[in-house]
CSV table of C-alpha atoms in Angstrom, one decimal:
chain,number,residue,atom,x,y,z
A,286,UNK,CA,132.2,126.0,17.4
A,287,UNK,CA,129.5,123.7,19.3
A,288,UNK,CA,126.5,125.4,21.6
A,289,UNK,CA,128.8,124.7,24.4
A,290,UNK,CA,131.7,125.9,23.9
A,291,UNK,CA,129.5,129.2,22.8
A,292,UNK,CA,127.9,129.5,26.6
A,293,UNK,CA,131.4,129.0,28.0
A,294,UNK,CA,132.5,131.7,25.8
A,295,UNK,CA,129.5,134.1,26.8
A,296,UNK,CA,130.4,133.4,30.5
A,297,UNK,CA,133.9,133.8,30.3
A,298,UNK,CA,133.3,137.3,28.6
A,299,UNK,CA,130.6,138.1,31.0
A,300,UNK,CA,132.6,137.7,34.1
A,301,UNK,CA,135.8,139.1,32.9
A,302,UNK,CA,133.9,142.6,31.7
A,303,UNK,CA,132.4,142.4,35.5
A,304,UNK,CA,136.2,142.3,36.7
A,305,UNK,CA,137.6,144.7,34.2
A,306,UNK,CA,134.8,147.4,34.9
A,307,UNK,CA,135.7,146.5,39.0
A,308,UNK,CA,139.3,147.4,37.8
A,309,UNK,CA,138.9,150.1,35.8
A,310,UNK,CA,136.7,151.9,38.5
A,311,UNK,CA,139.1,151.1,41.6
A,312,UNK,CA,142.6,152.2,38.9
A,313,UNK,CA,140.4,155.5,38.1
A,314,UNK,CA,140.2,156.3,42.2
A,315,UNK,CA,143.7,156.1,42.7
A,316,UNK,CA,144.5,158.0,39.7
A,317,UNK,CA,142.1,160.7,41.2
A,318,UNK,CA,143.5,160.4,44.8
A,319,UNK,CA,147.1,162.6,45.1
A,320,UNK,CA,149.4,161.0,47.2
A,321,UNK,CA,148.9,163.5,50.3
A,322,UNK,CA,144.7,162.1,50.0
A,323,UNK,CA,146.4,158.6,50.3
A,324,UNK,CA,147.3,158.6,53.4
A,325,UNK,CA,144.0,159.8,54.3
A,326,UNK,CA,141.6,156.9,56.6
A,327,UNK,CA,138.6,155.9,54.4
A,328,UNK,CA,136.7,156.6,57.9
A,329,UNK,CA,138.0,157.7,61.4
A,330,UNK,CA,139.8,155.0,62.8
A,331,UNK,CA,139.6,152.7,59.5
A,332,UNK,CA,142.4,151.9,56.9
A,333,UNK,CA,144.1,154.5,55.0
A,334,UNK,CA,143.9,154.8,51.1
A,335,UNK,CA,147.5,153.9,50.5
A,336,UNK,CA,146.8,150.4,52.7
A,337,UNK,CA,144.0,149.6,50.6
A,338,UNK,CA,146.5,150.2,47.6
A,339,UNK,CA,149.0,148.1,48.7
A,340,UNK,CA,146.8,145.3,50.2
A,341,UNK,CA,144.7,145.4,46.5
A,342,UNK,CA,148.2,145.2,44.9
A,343,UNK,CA,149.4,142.0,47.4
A,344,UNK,CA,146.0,140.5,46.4
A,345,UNK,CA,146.2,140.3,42.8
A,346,UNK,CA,149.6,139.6,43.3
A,347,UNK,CA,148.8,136.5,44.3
A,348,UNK,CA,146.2,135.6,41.5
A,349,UNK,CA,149.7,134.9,39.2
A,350,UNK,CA,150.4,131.7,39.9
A,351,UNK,CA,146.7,130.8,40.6
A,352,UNK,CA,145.9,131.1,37.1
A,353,UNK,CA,148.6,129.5,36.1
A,354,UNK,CA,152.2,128.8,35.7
A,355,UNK,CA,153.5,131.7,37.0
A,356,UNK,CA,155.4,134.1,40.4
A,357,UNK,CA,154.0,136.4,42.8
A,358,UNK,CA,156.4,139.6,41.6
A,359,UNK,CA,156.3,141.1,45.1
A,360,UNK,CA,155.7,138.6,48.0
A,361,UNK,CA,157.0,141.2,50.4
A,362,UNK,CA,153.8,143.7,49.9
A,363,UNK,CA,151.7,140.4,51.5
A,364,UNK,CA,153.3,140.2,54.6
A,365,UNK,CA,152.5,144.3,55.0
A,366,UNK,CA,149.5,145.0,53.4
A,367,UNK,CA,147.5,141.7,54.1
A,368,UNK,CA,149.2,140.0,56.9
A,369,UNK,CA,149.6,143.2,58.4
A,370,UNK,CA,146.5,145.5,59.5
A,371,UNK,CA,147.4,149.1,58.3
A,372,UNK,CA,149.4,150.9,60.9
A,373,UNK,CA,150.2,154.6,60.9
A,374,UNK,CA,153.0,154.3,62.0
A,375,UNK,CA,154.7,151.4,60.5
A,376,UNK,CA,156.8,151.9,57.5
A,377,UNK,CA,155.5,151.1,53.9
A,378,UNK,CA,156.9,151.9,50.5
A,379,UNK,CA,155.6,155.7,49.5
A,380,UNK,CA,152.8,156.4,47.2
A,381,UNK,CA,154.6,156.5,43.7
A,382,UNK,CA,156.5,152.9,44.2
A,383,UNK,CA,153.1,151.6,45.2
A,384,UNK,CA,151.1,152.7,42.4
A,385,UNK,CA,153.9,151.8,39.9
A,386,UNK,CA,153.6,148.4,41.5
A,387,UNK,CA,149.8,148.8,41.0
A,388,UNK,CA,150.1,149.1,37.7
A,389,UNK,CA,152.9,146.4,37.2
A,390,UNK,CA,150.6,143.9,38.9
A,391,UNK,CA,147.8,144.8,36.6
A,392,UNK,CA,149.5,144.1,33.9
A,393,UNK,CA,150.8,141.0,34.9
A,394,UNK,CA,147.3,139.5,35.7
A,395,UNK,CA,146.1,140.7,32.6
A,396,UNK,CA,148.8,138.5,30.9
A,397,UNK,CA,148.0,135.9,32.8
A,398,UNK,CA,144.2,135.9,32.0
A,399,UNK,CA,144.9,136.0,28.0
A,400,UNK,CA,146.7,133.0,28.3
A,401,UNK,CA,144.0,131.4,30.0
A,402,UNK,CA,141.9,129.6,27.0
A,403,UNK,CA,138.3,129.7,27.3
A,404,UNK,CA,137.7,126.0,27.7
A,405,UNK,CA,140.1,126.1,30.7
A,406,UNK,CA,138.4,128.4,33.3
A,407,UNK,CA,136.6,125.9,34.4
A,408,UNK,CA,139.8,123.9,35.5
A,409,UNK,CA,141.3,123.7,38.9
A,410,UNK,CA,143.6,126.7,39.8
A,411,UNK,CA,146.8,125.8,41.0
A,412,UNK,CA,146.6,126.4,45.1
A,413,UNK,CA,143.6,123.5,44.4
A,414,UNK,CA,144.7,119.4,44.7
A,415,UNK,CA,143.0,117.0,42.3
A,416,UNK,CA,141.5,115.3,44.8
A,417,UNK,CA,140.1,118.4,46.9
A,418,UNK,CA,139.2,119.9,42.7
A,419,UNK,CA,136.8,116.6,42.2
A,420,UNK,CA,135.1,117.4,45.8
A,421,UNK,CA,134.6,121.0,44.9
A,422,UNK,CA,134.7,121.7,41.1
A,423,UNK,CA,134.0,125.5,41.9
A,424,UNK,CA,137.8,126.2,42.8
A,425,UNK,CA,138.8,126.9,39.3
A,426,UNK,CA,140.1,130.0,37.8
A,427,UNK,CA,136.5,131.1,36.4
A,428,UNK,CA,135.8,131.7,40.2
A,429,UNK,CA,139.6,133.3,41.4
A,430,UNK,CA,138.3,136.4,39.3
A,431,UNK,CA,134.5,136.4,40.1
A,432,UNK,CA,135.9,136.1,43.9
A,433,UNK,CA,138.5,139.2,43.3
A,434,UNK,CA,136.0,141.4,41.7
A,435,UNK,CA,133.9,141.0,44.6
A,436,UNK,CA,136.6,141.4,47.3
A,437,UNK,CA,137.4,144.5,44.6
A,438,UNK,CA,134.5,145.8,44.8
A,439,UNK,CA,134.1,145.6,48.7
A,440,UNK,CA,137.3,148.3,48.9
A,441,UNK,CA,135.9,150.2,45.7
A,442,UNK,CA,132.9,151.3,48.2
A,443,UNK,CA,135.4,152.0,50.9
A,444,UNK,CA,137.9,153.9,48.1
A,445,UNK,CA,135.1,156.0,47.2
A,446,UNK,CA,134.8,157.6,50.4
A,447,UNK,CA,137.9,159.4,49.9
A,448,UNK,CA,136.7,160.9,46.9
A,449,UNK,CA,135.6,164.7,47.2
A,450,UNK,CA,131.7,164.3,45.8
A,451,UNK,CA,129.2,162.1,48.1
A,452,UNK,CA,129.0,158.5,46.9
B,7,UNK,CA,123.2,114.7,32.1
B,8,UNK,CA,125.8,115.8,29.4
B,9,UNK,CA,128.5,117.5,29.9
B,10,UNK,CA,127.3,120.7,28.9
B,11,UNK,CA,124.4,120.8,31.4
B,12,UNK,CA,127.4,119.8,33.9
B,13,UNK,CA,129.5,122.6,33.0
B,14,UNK,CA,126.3,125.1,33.5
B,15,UNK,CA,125.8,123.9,37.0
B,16,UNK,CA,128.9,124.5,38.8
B,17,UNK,CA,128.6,128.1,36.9
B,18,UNK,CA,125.9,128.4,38.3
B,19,UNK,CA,126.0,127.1,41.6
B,20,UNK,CA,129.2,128.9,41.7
B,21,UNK,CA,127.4,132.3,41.0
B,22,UNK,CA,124.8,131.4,43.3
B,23,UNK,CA,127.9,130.8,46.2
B,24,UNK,CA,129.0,134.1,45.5
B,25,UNK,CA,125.8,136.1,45.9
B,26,UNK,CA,124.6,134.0,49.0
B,27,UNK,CA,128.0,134.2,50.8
B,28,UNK,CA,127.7,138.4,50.1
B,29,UNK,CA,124.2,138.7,50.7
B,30,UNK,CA,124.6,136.6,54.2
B,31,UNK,CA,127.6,138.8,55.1
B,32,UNK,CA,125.7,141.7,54.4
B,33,UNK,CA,122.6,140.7,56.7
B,34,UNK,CA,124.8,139.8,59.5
B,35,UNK,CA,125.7,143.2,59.4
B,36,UNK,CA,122.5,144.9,59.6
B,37,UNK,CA,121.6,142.0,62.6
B,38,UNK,CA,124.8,143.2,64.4
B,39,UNK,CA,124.0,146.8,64.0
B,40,UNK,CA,121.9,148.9,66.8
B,41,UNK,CA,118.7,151.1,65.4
B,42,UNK,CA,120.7,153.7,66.4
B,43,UNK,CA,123.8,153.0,65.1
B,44,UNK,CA,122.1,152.4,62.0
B,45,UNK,CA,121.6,156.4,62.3
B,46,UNK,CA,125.1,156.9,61.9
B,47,UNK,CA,127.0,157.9,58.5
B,48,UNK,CA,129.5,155.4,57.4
B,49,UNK,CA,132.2,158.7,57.5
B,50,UNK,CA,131.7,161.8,57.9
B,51,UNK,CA,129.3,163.0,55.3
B,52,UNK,CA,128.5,160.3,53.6
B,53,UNK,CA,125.3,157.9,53.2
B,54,UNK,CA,124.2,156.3,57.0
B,55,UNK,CA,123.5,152.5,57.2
B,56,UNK,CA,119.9,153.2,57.1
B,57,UNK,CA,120.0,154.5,53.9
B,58,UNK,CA,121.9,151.7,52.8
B,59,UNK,CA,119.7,149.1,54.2
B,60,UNK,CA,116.7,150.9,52.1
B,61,UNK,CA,118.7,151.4,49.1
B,62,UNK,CA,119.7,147.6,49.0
B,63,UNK,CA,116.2,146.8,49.6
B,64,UNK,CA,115.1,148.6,46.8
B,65,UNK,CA,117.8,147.4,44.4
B,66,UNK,CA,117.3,143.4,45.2
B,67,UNK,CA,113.5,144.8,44.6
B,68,UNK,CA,114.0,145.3,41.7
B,69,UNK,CA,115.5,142.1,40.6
B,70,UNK,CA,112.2,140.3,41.0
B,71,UNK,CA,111.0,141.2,37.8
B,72,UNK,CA,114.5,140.8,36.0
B,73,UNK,CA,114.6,137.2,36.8
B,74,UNK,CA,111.0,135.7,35.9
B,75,UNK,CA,107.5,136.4,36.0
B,76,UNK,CA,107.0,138.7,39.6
B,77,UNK,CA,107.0,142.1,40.3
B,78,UNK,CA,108.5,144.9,42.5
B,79,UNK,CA,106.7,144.6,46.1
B,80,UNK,CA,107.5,148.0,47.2
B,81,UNK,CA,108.2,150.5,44.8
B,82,UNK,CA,108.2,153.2,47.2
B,83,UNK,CA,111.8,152.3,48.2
B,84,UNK,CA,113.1,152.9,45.0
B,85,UNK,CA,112.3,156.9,44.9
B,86,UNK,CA,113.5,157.2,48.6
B,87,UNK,CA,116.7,155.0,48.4
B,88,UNK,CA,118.0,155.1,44.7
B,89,UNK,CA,116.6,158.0,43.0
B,90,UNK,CA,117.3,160.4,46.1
B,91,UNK,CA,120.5,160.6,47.9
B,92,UNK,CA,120.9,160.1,51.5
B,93,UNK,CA,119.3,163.3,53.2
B,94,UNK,CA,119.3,163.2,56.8
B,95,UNK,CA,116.2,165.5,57.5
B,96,UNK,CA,114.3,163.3,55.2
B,97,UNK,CA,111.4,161.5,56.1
B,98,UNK,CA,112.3,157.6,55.8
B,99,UNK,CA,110.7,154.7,57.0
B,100,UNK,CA,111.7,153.6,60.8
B,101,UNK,CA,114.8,150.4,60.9
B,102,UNK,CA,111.8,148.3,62.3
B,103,UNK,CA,110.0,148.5,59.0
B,104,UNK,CA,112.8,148.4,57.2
B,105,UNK,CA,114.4,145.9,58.4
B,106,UNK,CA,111.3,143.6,57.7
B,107,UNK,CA,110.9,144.5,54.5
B,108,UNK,CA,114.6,143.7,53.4
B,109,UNK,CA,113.8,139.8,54.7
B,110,UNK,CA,110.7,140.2,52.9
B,111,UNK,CA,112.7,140.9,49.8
B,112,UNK,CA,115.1,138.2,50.5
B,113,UNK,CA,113.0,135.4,50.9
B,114,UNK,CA,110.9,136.6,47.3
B,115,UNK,CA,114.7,137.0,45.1
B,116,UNK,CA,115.2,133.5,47.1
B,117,UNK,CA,112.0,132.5,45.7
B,118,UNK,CA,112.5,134.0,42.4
B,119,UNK,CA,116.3,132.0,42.0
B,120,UNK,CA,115.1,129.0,42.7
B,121,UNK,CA,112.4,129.2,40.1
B,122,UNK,CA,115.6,129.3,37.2
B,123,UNK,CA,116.4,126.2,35.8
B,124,UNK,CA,119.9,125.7,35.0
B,125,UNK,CA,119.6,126.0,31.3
B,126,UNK,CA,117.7,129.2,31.6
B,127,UNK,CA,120.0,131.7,33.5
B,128,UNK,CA,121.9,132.1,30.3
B,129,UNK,CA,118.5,133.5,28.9
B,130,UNK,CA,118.3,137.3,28.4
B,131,UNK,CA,116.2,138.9,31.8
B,132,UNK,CA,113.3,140.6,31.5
B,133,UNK,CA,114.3,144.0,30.7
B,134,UNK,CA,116.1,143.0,27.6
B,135,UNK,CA,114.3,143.2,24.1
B,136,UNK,CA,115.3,140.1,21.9
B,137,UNK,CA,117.1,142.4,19.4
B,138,UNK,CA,118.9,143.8,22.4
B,139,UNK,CA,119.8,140.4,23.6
B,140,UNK,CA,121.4,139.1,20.2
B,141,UNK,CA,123.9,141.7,20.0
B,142,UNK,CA,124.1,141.6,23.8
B,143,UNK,CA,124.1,138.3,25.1
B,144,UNK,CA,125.8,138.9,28.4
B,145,UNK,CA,122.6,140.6,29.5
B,146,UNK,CA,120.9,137.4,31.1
B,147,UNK,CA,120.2,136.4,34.6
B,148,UNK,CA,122.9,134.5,36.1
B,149,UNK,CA,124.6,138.4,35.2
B,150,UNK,CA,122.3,140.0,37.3
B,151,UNK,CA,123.5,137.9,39.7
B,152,UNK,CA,126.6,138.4,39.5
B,153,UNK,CA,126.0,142.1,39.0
B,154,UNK,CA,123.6,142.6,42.2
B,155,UNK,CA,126.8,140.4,44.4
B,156,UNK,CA,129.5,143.2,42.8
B,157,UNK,CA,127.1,145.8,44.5
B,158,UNK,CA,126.2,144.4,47.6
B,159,UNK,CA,130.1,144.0,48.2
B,160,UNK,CA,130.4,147.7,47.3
B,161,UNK,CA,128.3,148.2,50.1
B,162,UNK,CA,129.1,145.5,52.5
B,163,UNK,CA,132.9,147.7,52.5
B,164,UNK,CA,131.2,150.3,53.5
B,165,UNK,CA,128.8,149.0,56.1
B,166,UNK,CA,132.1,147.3,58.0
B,167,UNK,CA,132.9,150.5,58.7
B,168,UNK,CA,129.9,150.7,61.0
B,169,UNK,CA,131.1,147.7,63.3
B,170,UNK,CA,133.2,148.5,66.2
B,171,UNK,CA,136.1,146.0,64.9
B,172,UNK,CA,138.2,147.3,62.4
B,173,UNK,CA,138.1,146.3,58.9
């Protein structure tokens, strides 16, 4: 292994550990929230627990195919939990079929992550053109999951809200 | 340049995006945001944006010294904002003051960043003992970068919350 490919290794690791501790923290919320704390608003007015679930799950959904050949496994939860703002009142799968979908999502990325090897996280995802890729060499897949562990972490602070002890 | 040196610089002008494009979302907030509605707890019970604004203050404080030569310019903030919870009847400086002192601490991190070269943010921060850093070599600089921009998000989730749009 050359001093190169060592430092790629180092980051790769690095920035994967910051998404898997973002993921781990966010899983161990909802695993703490019943389903009746769900549907509670993260503030007066605000989204709802079980939107955030839903609109994290429609979010990684879509990191499949970005990191590589691969299918969004439930396109529908987009058009309600991202396209959509969360709505009371609207209708939206219930709190176990989300957090089964939760958890099949997270596995799927995970997948999709080990296949990726370490010298191609620097390469272009796929939503990227090679021409648009030589412009801007920070769309690559390295920078999908930096860019979902922040967005992650953005909902983790709101998630915690819902949580009994002051965060 | 070789390609090595290549690689490291879109990491870590990648990294770099990612805390800049936080750390300006974040201060747009705190522009947008009243003195009094700074006074105001993100939900019922929980920390108010003035807290917040103090505790990210002292936090990027903090990552003077981590990054090079430098140290803490007001280590005050650190007892009031990170040691000590949010307490309302608490005496904390004004959102005048405080608001100046979080640019201050911006412009010196800004300071501090630019004073990495590329082929030193891999290097272990100051806080790390060499032994440390050879079983542990994820705990550089370009981390506490990335680190520091998985926080601020944390918090920028919560401080949306305080705008009259919904997030």
């Amino acid at each position: 292994m050359n001093t190169s490919n060592s430092t790629n290794e180092i980051i790769v690791k690095m920035v994967l550990n910051n998404w898997n501790t973002a993921l781990s923290r966010v899983d161990a919320v909802f695993s703490e929230l019943s389903n009746e704390e769900l549907y509670k608003q993260i503030a007066p007015g605000k989204n709802r627990g079980i939107y955030i679930l839903g609109h994290l799950t429609a979010i990684h959904d879509r990191m499949i195919p970005l990191l590589g050949p691969g299918k969004q496994h439930f396109p529908e939860l987009f058009e309600l939990f991202v396209t959509k703002g969360d709505n009371p009142s609207a209708e939206i799968p219930e709190p176990p079929t989300l957090r089964e979908s939760w958890q099949i999502i997270n596995q799927l990325v995970e997948q999709q992550i080990k296949k990726v090897k370490t010298n191609e996280w620097l390469e272009k995802h796929t939503a990227v053109s090679k021409e648009e890729f030589v412009k801007e060499p920070s769309r690559n897949k390295l920078n999908v999951i930096i860019n979902r562990t922040v967005h992650l972490s953005y909902h983790l602070g709101q998630l915690a809200l819902l949580k009994k002890k002051k965060q």
